[in-house]
Amino acid sequence: MKWIYRITVFFARIVIFLGGLLIPKIRHFSAGRKNLFQRIVAFRNSNPGELAWFHVASLGEYEQARPVMAELKRVKPELLIAVSFFSPSGFDHVIKKTQPEVDFVTYLPLDSKRKAQRFVKSLRPSLVFFVKYDLWYHHICAIKSEKIPLFLFSASFRPDQPYFRRNGFFRSILFQFDYIFTQNQRTLELLDSINYRTASLAGDTRFDRVVETAKNHKEYPEMTDWVGNKPTVVAGSVWEEDMDLLIPLMNTKSGYRWIIAPHDLNPEPMNRWAEKLNLSVVRYSQWDSDSNPDVIFIDNIGMLSSLYQFARVAYVGGAMGKGLHNILEPLGFGIPVIFGKLRKTAKFPESAESQLNGCGFEVEDVDSLIQVFERLENPHFYEKSKKAASKWVKMNEGAASKIIKKVEGLISDLLN
């Protein structure tokens, strides 16, 4: 299996090279890794201190890492923190502005033995964290060959993954970790079923992140004035399938304000949706705050997480398409959240948990959406759902401090 893995990675490099000649996204993927090692060496020559390396796949995993990085900096402020990304979408978003917890941001090179060893020797980390998944064999082996403490947190596994189907190559990757912090009880039980014992339930670090966002959200005075006393719905990261449900609802609820944040910022779908609405619509970039539209389409990146402050109810998109987006963001503000019927329920355990806790609501068509929405218009039911949201978030807060406290105990000499 190891040879199959190496051959697969080798051919992937060829496909990426050839694809980069024709496909801009693949070309961008490769271009971002140009001079990667020179940048690392230059950073470490200027910053020779002890360093913690966090690897994330993309932006979602980075958001899960941020509370842990902040707690680690609190415990040991002089410790440098480097973050590696696999995906350009995460990397591009993060480098746009200063990240208070992070000293260096880089791409991860493709997973070959030679490049992985060079990466680890150049970066010289004192400890390493992988977040949730994206477990690259050669990089993990290179870390362990240098006897560097290695941790995985926010782990969320499924029985159908190769780690649990059979013993061998993929399962051996998990056993390289010194300790695994799981996101849920099911993952802890899966690890126990393969006799991996150095693990514990820490919870989902995203709860820490959404609580922090809710406490320190950005202020938008013009939006506050526009919302006024009107009930407001914020629909975040919506796709075409989501708008097919939302538009009929919106057309029957003229007394509401609607903030719609599409996943795709292409204006063409927004224009098409506006034509189907019996409401006045404007894109945020073209909005004159003196005007008074019913609907504002958010045509930028970066506002959504703070816009949930205005919501009476939230709708989060993606469930009926590529995957449900972050329902914890609105729940962090203590508001109930609606989402579409999931195609891949195992990948998003928070959807089922939110429903069990009475603050999340799954809908599959226009009729079920209207039914749920009208139930939430009942004051008693709405207050019950709000309290359930706040209680569930509070119950899950504190994962980052649990993780760092345990790590401190495991490698006390480094962090003290």
CSV table of C-alpha atoms in Angstrom, one decimal:
chain,number,residue,atom,x,y,z
A,1,MET,CA,0.0,0.0,0.0
A,2,LYS,CA,2.9,2.4,0.7
A,3,TRP,CA,4.2,2.0,-2.9
A,4,ILE,CA,0.6,2.6,-4.2
A,5,TYR,CA,0.5,5.8,-2.2
A,6,ARG,CA,3.8,7.0,-3.5
A,7,ILE,CA,2.9,6.2,-7.1
A,8,THR,CA,-0.4,8.0,-6.6
A,9,VAL,CA,1.3,11.1,-5.3
A,10,PHE,CA,3.9,10.9,-8.1
A,11,PHE,CA,1.2,10.8,-10.8
A,12,ALA,CA,-0.7,13.6,-9.0
A,13,ARG,CA,2.4,15.8,-9.4
A,14,ILE,CA,2.4,15.1,-13.1
A,15,VAL,CA,-1.3,15.9,-13.4
A,16,ILE,CA,-0.9,19.1,-11.4
A,17,PHE,CA,2.0,20.1,-13.7
A,18,LEU,CA,0.1,19.4,-16.9
A,19,GLY,CA,-3.2,20.8,-15.5
A,20,GLY,CA,-1.4,24.0,-14.5
A,21,LEU,CA,-0.6,24.7,-18.2
A,22,LEU,CA,-4.4,25.0,-18.9
A,23,ILE,CA,-6.3,25.5,-15.7
A,24,PRO,CA,-5.8,28.7,-13.8
A,25,LYS,CA,-6.8,27.2,-10.4
A,26,ILE,CA,-4.2,24.4,-10.7
A,27,ARG,CA,-1.6,26.9,-11.9
A,28,HIS,CA,-2.3,29.0,-8.8
A,29,PHE,CA,-1.9,25.9,-6.6
A,30,SER,CA,1.5,25.3,-8.1
A,31,ALA,CA,2.6,29.0,-8.2
A,32,GLY,CA,2.0,29.4,-4.5
A,33,ARG,CA,4.6,26.8,-3.7
A,34,LYS,CA,7.3,28.4,-5.7
A,35,ASN,CA,10.3,29.3,-3.6
A,36,LEU,CA,8.5,27.7,-0.6
A,37,PHE,CA,11.7,26.4,1.1
A,38,GLN,CA,13.6,29.7,0.5
A,39,ARG,CA,10.8,31.6,2.3
A,40,ILE,CA,10.9,29.1,5.2
A,41,VAL,CA,14.7,29.3,5.6
A,42,ALA,CA,14.6,33.1,5.5
A,43,PHE,CA,11.9,33.2,8.2
A,44,ARG,CA,13.8,30.8,10.5
A,45,ASN,CA,17.1,32.7,10.0
A,46,SER,CA,15.3,35.8,11.3
A,47,ASN,CA,13.3,34.0,13.9
A,48,PRO,CA,15.3,31.2,15.4
A,49,GLY,CA,13.2,30.5,18.5
A,50,GLU,CA,11.0,27.5,19.5
A,51,LEU,CA,8.1,27.1,17.1
A,52,ALA,CA,4.8,25.3,17.0
A,53,TRP,CA,3.6,24.2,13.6
A,54,PHE,CA,-0.1,23.8,12.8
A,55,HIS,CA,-1.2,22.1,9.6
A,56,VAL,CA,-4.7,22.8,8.2
A,57,ALA,CA,-6.3,21.8,5.0
A,58,SER,CA,-8.1,25.0,4.3
A,59,LEU,CA,-10.0,27.9,5.9
A,60,GLY,CA,-12.5,25.9,7.9
A,61,GLU,CA,-9.7,23.9,9.7
A,62,TYR,CA,-7.8,27.2,10.2
A,63,GLU,CA,-10.8,28.6,12.1
A,64,GLN,CA,-10.8,25.4,14.2
A,65,ALA,CA,-7.1,25.9,14.9
A,66,ARG,CA,-7.3,29.6,16.0
A,67,PRO,CA,-8.6,29.1,19.5
A,68,VAL,CA,-5.9,26.5,20.2
A,69,MET,CA,-3.2,28.8,18.8
A,70,ALA,CA,-4.5,31.7,20.9
A,71,GLU,CA,-4.4,29.5,24.0
A,72,LEU,CA,-0.9,28.3,23.2
A,73,LYS,CA,0.3,31.9,22.8
A,74,ARG,CA,-1.3,32.8,26.1
A,75,VAL,CA,0.5,30.0,27.9
A,76,LYS,CA,3.9,30.6,26.1
A,77,PRO,CA,3.9,34.0,24.4
A,78,GLU,CA,7.4,33.7,23.1
A,79,LEU,CA,6.6,30.5,21.1
A,80,LEU,CA,6.5,31.1,17.4
A,81,ILE,CA,3.5,29.8,15.5
A,82,ALA,CA,3.6,28.7,11.8
A,83,VAL,CA,0.6,27.5,9.9
A,84,SER,CA,0.7,25.5,6.7
A,85,PHE,CA,-2.2,25.2,4.2
A,86,PHE,CA,-2.8,22.6,1.5
A,87,SER,CA,-5.6,24.6,-0.2
A,88,PRO,CA,-5.0,28.0,-1.9
A,89,SER,CA,-8.5,29.2,-0.9
A,90,GLY,CA,-7.5,29.0,2.8
A,91,PHE,CA,-4.0,30.4,2.3
A,92,ASP,CA,-5.2,33.3,0.1
A,93,HIS,CA,-7.9,34.4,2.6
A,94,VAL,CA,-5.5,34.3,5.6
A,95,ILE,CA,-2.6,36.2,4.1
A,96,LYS,CA,-4.9,39.2,3.3
A,97,LYS,CA,-4.6,40.6,6.8
A,98,THR,CA,-2.4,40.2,9.9
A,99,GLN,CA,-3.2,37.1,12.0
A,100,PRO,CA,-2.6,38.0,15.7
A,101,GLU,CA,-1.8,34.4,16.7
A,102,VAL,CA,0.4,33.5,13.7
A,103,ASP,CA,4.0,34.4,12.9
A,104,PHE,CA,4.4,32.6,9.6
A,105,VAL,CA,2.0,31.2,6.9
A,106,THR,CA,3.1,28.8,4.2
A,107,TYR,CA,1.9,26.1,1.9
A,108,LEU,CA,2.6,22.5,2.5
A,109,PRO,CA,4.6,20.9,-0.3
A,110,LEU,CA,3.2,17.9,-2.0
A,111,ASP,CA,3.7,14.7,0.0
A,112,SER,CA,7.0,13.2,-1.1
A,113,LYS,CA,9.6,11.7,1.2
A,114,ARG,CA,12.3,14.1,0.1
A,115,LYS,CA,10.2,17.3,0.3
A,116,ALA,CA,8.6,16.3,3.6
A,117,GLN,CA,12.0,15.8,5.2
A,118,ARG,CA,13.3,19.1,3.8
A,119,PHE,CA,10.2,20.9,5.0
A,120,VAL,CA,10.5,19.7,8.6
A,121,LYS,CA,14.3,20.3,8.8
A,122,SER,CA,13.8,23.8,7.4
A,123,LEU,CA,10.9,24.8,9.6
A,124,ARG,CA,12.5,23.1,12.7
A,125,PRO,CA,9.3,22.9,14.8
A,126,SER,CA,9.4,22.0,18.5
A,127,LEU,CA,5.8,20.5,18.4
A,128,VAL,CA,3.3,19.9,15.6
A,129,PHE,CA,-0.5,19.9,15.5
A,130,PHE,CA,-2.6,18.6,12.6
A,131,VAL,CA,-6.2,19.7,12.6
A,132,LYS,CA,-9.2,17.4,12.0
A,133,TYR,CA,-7.8,15.5,8.9
A,134,ASP,CA,-5.4,16.0,5.9
A,135,LEU,CA,-3.0,13.5,7.3
A,136,TRP,CA,0.0,13.3,4.9
A,137,TYR,CA,2.1,10.2,5.4
A,138,HIS,CA,5.6,11.4,4.5
A,139,HIS,CA,5.2,14.6,6.5
A,140,ILE,CA,4.1,12.7,9.5
A,141,CYS,CA,7.0,10.3,9.2
A,142,ALA,CA,9.4,13.1,8.8
A,143,ILE,CA,8.1,14.7,12.0
A,144,LYS,CA,8.4,11.5,13.9
A,145,SER,CA,11.9,10.7,12.6
A,146,GLU,CA,13.0,14.0,14.2
A,147,LYS,CA,11.3,12.9,17.5
A,148,ILE,CA,9.0,15.9,17.5
A,149,PRO,CA,5.8,15.7,19.6
A,150,LEU,CA,2.8,15.3,17.3
A,151,PHE,CA,-0.9,15.9,18.1
A,152,LEU,CA,-4.2,15.8,16.2
A,153,PHE,CA,-7.2,17.8,17.5
A,154,SER,CA,-10.8,18.3,16.4
A,155,ALA,CA,-10.6,14.7,15.0
A,156,SER,CA,-13.9,13.6,13.6
A,157,PHE,CA,-13.7,10.2,11.9
A,158,ARG,CA,-16.3,7.9,10.3
A,159,PRO,CA,-16.4,4.1,10.2
A,160,ASP,CA,-16.1,4.0,6.4
A,161,GLN,CA,-12.7,5.6,6.4
A,162,PRO,CA,-9.7,3.4,5.6
A,163,TYR,CA,-8.2,3.8,9.1
A,164,PHE,CA,-11.0,1.6,10.4
A,165,ARG,CA,-11.8,-0.8,7.6
A,166,ARG,CA,-8.6,-2.8,7.8
A,167,ASN,CA,-5.2,-2.8,9.5
A,168,GLY,CA,-2.2,-1.6,7.5
A,169,PHE,CA,-0.9,1.5,5.8
A,170,PHE,CA,-3.6,4.1,6.6
A,171,ARG,CA,-4.2,2.9,10.1
A,172,SER,CA,-0.4,3.1,10.8
A,173,ILE,CA,-0.6,6.9,10.2
A,174,LEU,CA,-2.9,7.4,13.2
A,175,PHE,CA,-0.5,5.5,15.4
A,176,GLN,CA,2.2,8.0,14.6
A,177,PHE,CA,0.4,10.6,16.7
A,178,ASP,CA,1.4,11.0,20.3
A,179,TYR,CA,-2.1,12.0,21.3
A,180,ILE,CA,-5.4,12.6,19.5
A,181,PHE,CA,-8.1,15.0,20.8
A,182,THR,CA,-11.5,14.0,19.4
A,183,GLN,CA,-14.4,16.2,18.4
A,184,ASN,CA,-17.1,13.7,19.4
A,185,GLN,CA,-17.6,10.5,21.4
A,186,ARG,CA,-18.1,8.4,18.2
A,187,THR,CA,-14.6,9.2,17.1
A,188,LEU,CA,-13.2,8.2,20.5
A,189,GLU,CA,-15.0,4.9,20.2
A,190,LEU,CA,-13.7,4.3,16.7
A,191,LEU,CA,-10.1,4.9,17.9
A,192,ASP,CA,-10.7,2.5,20.8
A,193,SER,CA,-12.0,-0.1,18.4
A,194,ILE,CA,-8.5,-0.2,16.7
A,195,ASN,CA,-6.7,-0.2,20.1
A,196,TYR,CA,-5.6,3.4,19.9
A,197,ARG,CA,-5.6,4.5,23.5
A,198,THR,CA,-3.8,7.8,23.8
A,199,ALA,CA,-6.9,9.9,23.0
A,200,SER,CA,-9.6,11.8,24.8
A,201,LEU,CA,-12.8,13.8,24.0
A,202,ALA,CA,-12.0,17.5,23.9
A,203,GLY,CA,-14.9,18.7,21.8
A,204,ASP,CA,-15.1,21.0,18.8
A,205,THR,CA,-12.8,24.0,18.9
A,206,ARG,CA,-15.1,25.8,16.6
A,207,PHE,CA,-17.4,26.5,19.6
A,208,ASP,CA,-14.6,28.5,21.2
A,209,ARG,CA,-14.2,30.4,17.9
A,210,VAL,CA,-17.8,31.3,17.4
A,211,VAL,CA,-18.2,32.4,21.1
A,212,GLU,CA,-15.2,34.7,20.6
A,213,THR,CA,-16.7,36.0,17.3
A,214,ALA,CA,-20.0,36.7,18.9
A,215,LYS,CA,-18.4,38.6,21.8
A,216,ASN,CA,-16.2,40.7,19.5
A,217,HIS,CA,-18.2,41.0,16.4
A,218,LYS,CA,-17.7,43.8,13.9
A,219,GLU,CA,-20.1,46.7,14.2
A,220,TYR,CA,-22.1,47.9,11.1
A,221,PRO,CA,-24.0,51.0,12.1
A,222,GLU,CA,-25.7,51.4,8.7
A,223,MET,CA,-27.0,47.9,8.9
A,224,THR,CA,-28.2,48.5,12.5
A,225,ASP,CA,-30.2,51.5,11.3
A,226,TRP,CA,-31.5,49.6,8.3
A,227,VAL,CA,-32.7,46.6,10.4
A,228,GLY,CA,-34.3,48.8,13.1
A,229,ASN,CA,-37.0,46.9,14.9
A,230,LYS,CA,-37.9,44.6,12.0
A,231,PRO,CA,-37.3,40.8,12.4
A,232,THR,CA,-34.3,39.8,10.2
A,233,VAL,CA,-33.2,36.6,8.6
A,234,VAL,CA,-29.6,36.1,7.7
A,235,ALA,CA,-29.0,33.4,5.1
A,236,GLY,CA,-25.3,32.5,5.0
A,237,SER,CA,-23.3,30.7,2.3
A,238,VAL,CA,-26.3,29.9,0.1
A,239,TRP,CA,-26.3,28.1,-3.2
A,240,GLU,CA,-28.9,27.8,-5.9
A,241,GLU,CA,-30.6,24.9,-4.2
A,242,ASP,CA,-31.0,27.0,-1.0
A,243,MET,CA,-32.5,30.0,-2.8
A,244,ASP,CA,-35.0,27.7,-4.5
A,245,LEU,CA,-36.4,27.1,-1.1
A,246,LEU,CA,-35.9,30.6,0.3
A,247,ILE,CA,-37.4,32.7,-2.5
A,248,PRO,CA,-41.0,31.4,-2.1
A,249,LEU,CA,-40.7,32.0,1.7
A,250,MET,CA,-39.3,35.5,1.2
A,251,ASN,CA,-42.1,36.4,-1.1
A,252,THR,CA,-44.7,35.5,1.6
A,253,LYS,CA,-42.9,37.4,4.4
A,254,SER,CA,-42.8,41.0,3.4
A,255,GLY,CA,-42.5,42.3,7.0
A,256,TYR,CA,-38.9,40.9,7.4
A,257,ARG,CA,-35.5,42.2,6.5
A,258,TRP,CA,-33.4,39.7,4.6
A,259,ILE,CA,-29.6,39.5,4.5
A,260,ILE,CA,-28.4,37.0,1.9
A,261,ALA,CA,-24.7,36.0,1.7
A,262,PRO,CA,-24.2,33.8,-1.4
A,263,HIS,CA,-21.4,31.3,-1.4
A,264,ASP,CA,-20.5,32.4,-4.9
A,265,LEU,CA,-20.0,36.2,-5.4
A,266,ASN,CA,-20.8,36.1,-9.1
A,267,PRO,CA,-23.4,38.8,-9.7
A,268,GLU,CA,-25.3,36.8,-12.3
A,269,PRO,CA,-27.1,34.4,-9.8
A,270,MET,CA,-27.9,37.4,-7.5
A,271,ASN,CA,-29.5,39.2,-10.4
A,272,ARG,CA,-31.5,36.2,-11.3
A,273,TRP,CA,-32.7,35.7,-7.7
A,274,ALA,CA,-33.6,39.4,-7.5
A,275,GLU,CA,-35.9,39.0,-10.5
A,276,LYS,CA,-37.8,36.2,-8.8
A,277,LEU,CA,-38.4,38.2,-5.6
A,278,ASN,CA,-41.4,40.5,-5.0
A,279,LEU,CA,-39.2,42.6,-2.7
A,280,SER,CA,-36.8,45.5,-3.2
A,281,VAL,CA,-33.3,44.2,-3.5
A,282,VAL,CA,-29.8,45.7,-3.6
A,283,ARG,CA,-26.2,44.4,-3.5
A,284,TYR,CA,-24.3,45.6,-0.5
A,285,SER,CA,-21.5,47.1,-2.7
A,286,GLN,CA,-24.1,49.3,-4.5
A,287,TRP,CA,-26.3,50.1,-1.4
A,288,ASP,CA,-26.9,53.7,-0.5
A,289,SER,CA,-27.6,53.5,3.2
A,290,ASP,CA,-30.3,56.2,2.8
A,291,SER,CA,-32.3,53.7,0.8
A,292,ASN,CA,-34.6,51.2,2.4
A,293,PRO,CA,-34.5,47.8,0.5
A,294,ASP,CA,-36.1,44.6,1.9
A,295,VAL,CA,-33.2,42.5,0.8
A,296,ILE,CA,-29.4,43.0,0.8
A,297,PHE,CA,-27.2,40.6,-1.0
A,298,ILE,CA,-23.7,40.6,0.6
A,299,ASP,CA,-21.3,40.6,-2.3
A,300,ASN,CA,-18.0,40.4,-0.4
A,301,ILE,CA,-16.0,38.1,1.8
A,302,GLY,CA,-15.5,38.7,5.5
A,303,MET,CA,-18.8,40.2,6.8
A,304,LEU,CA,-20.9,37.1,7.3
A,305,SER,CA,-19.7,35.8,10.7
A,306,SER,CA,-20.6,39.2,12.3
A,307,LEU,CA,-23.9,39.7,10.4
A,308,TYR,CA,-25.6,37.0,12.4
A,309,GLN,CA,-25.8,39.6,15.2
A,310,PHE,CA,-28.8,41.0,13.3
A,311,ALA,CA,-30.6,37.7,12.9
A,312,ARG,CA,-33.8,36.6,14.5
A,313,VAL,CA,-33.4,33.3,12.6
A,314,ALA,CA,-30.5,32.1,10.4
A,315,TYR,CA,-30.4,29.8,7.4
A,316,VAL,CA,-27.1,28.2,6.5
A,317,GLY,CA,-26.6,26.8,3.0
A,318,GLY,CA,-24.8,24.0,1.3
A,319,ALA,CA,-26.4,21.0,2.8
A,320,MET,CA,-28.1,19.9,-0.4
A,321,GLY,CA,-25.0,20.5,-2.5
A,322,LYS,CA,-21.3,20.2,-1.7
A,323,GLY,CA,-21.6,20.3,2.0
A,324,LEU,CA,-23.2,22.2,4.9
A,325,HIS,CA,-21.4,25.4,5.9
A,326,ASN,CA,-20.8,26.5,9.4
A,327,ILE,CA,-24.0,26.3,11.5
A,328,LEU,CA,-22.1,27.1,14.7
A,329,GLU,CA,-21.6,30.7,13.7
A,330,PRO,CA,-25.2,31.7,14.1
A,331,LEU,CA,-25.7,29.4,17.1
A,332,GLY,CA,-22.8,31.3,18.8
A,333,PHE,CA,-25.1,34.4,18.8
A,334,GLY,CA,-27.8,32.3,20.5
A,335,ILE,CA,-30.2,32.1,17.5
A,336,PRO,CA,-31.9,29.0,16.0
A,337,VAL,CA,-30.6,27.9,12.6
A,338,ILE,CA,-32.3,26.2,9.6
A,339,PHE,CA,-30.5,24.2,6.9
A,340,GLY,CA,-31.3,22.0,4.0
A,341,LYS,CA,-31.6,18.2,4.1
A,342,LEU,CA,-28.1,16.8,4.2
A,343,ARG,CA,-26.8,14.4,1.6
A,344,LYS,CA,-23.8,13.4,3.7
A,345,THR,CA,-25.0,13.4,7.3
A,346,ALA,CA,-21.9,11.6,8.7
A,347,LYS,CA,-19.6,14.4,7.6
A,348,PHE,CA,-21.6,17.0,9.6
A,349,PRO,CA,-22.4,15.5,13.0
A,350,GLU,CA,-23.2,19.0,14.3
A,351,SER,CA,-26.4,19.0,12.2
A,352,ALA,CA,-27.9,16.0,14.0
A,353,GLU,CA,-26.6,17.3,17.4
A,354,SER,CA,-28.2,20.7,16.9
A,355,GLN,CA,-31.5,19.1,16.1
A,356,LEU,CA,-31.3,16.8,19.2
A,357,ASN,CA,-30.7,19.9,21.3
A,358,GLY,CA,-33.6,21.8,19.8
A,359,CYS,CA,-31.8,24.7,18.1
A,360,GLY,CA,-31.2,23.3,14.6
A,361,PHE,CA,-33.9,22.5,12.0
A,362,GLU,CA,-33.5,20.5,8.8
A,363,VAL,CA,-35.8,21.1,5.8
A,364,GLU,CA,-36.2,19.4,2.5
A,365,ASP,CA,-38.6,21.5,0.5
A,366,VAL,CA,-40.5,24.8,0.5
A,367,ASP,CA,-43.4,23.4,2.5
A,368,SER,CA,-41.2,22.1,5.3
A,369,LEU,CA,-39.2,25.4,5.3
A,370,ILE,CA,-42.4,27.4,5.7
A,371,GLN,CA,-43.6,25.0,8.5
A,372,VAL,CA,-40.4,25.4,10.5
A,373,PHE,CA,-40.3,29.1,9.9
A,374,GLU,CA,-43.9,29.6,11.1
A,375,ARG,CA,-43.2,27.4,14.2
A,376,LEU,CA,-40.3,29.8,15.0
A,377,GLU,CA,-42.7,32.7,14.7
A,378,ASN,CA,-44.4,31.4,17.8
A,379,PRO,CA,-42.9,33.4,20.7
A,380,HIS,CA,-42.9,30.4,23.1
A,381,PHE,CA,-41.3,28.0,20.6
A,382,TYR,CA,-38.8,30.7,19.5
A,383,GLU,CA,-37.6,31.5,23.0
A,384,LYS,CA,-37.2,27.8,23.8
A,385,SER,CA,-35.0,27.4,20.7
A,386,LYS,CA,-32.9,30.4,21.5
A,387,LYS,CA,-32.3,29.1,25.0
A,388,ALA,CA,-31.4,25.7,23.6
A,389,ALA,CA,-28.8,27.3,21.2
A,390,SER,CA,-27.2,29.2,24.0
A,391,LYS,CA,-27.1,26.2,26.3
A,392,TRP,CA,-25.6,23.9,23.7
A,393,VAL,CA,-22.9,26.3,22.8
A,394,LYS,CA,-22.1,26.9,26.5
A,395,MET,CA,-21.9,23.1,27.1
A,396,ASN,CA,-19.2,22.8,24.3
A,397,GLU,CA,-17.1,25.8,25.1
A,398,GLY,CA,-13.5,25.3,26.3
A,399,ALA,CA,-12.1,22.7,24.0
A,400,ALA,CA,-8.9,24.8,23.3
A,401,SER,CA,-8.0,25.1,27.0
A,402,LYS,CA,-8.6,21.3,27.5
A,403,ILE,CA,-6.2,20.6,24.6
A,404,ILE,CA,-3.4,22.9,25.7
A,405,LYS,CA,-3.7,21.8,29.3
A,406,LYS,CA,-3.2,18.2,28.3
A,407,VAL,CA,-0.3,19.1,25.9
A,408,GLU,CA,1.3,21.0,28.8
A,409,GLY,CA,1.2,17.8,30.9
A,410,LEU,CA,2.6,15.7,28.1
A,411,ILE,CA,5.5,18.0,27.2
A,412,SER,CA,5.8,20.1,30.3
A,413,ASP,CA,9.5,20.9,29.7
A,414,LEU,CA,8.8,22.7,26.4
A,415,LEU,CA,5.8,24.8,27.5
A,416,ASN,CA,7.0,25.8,31.0
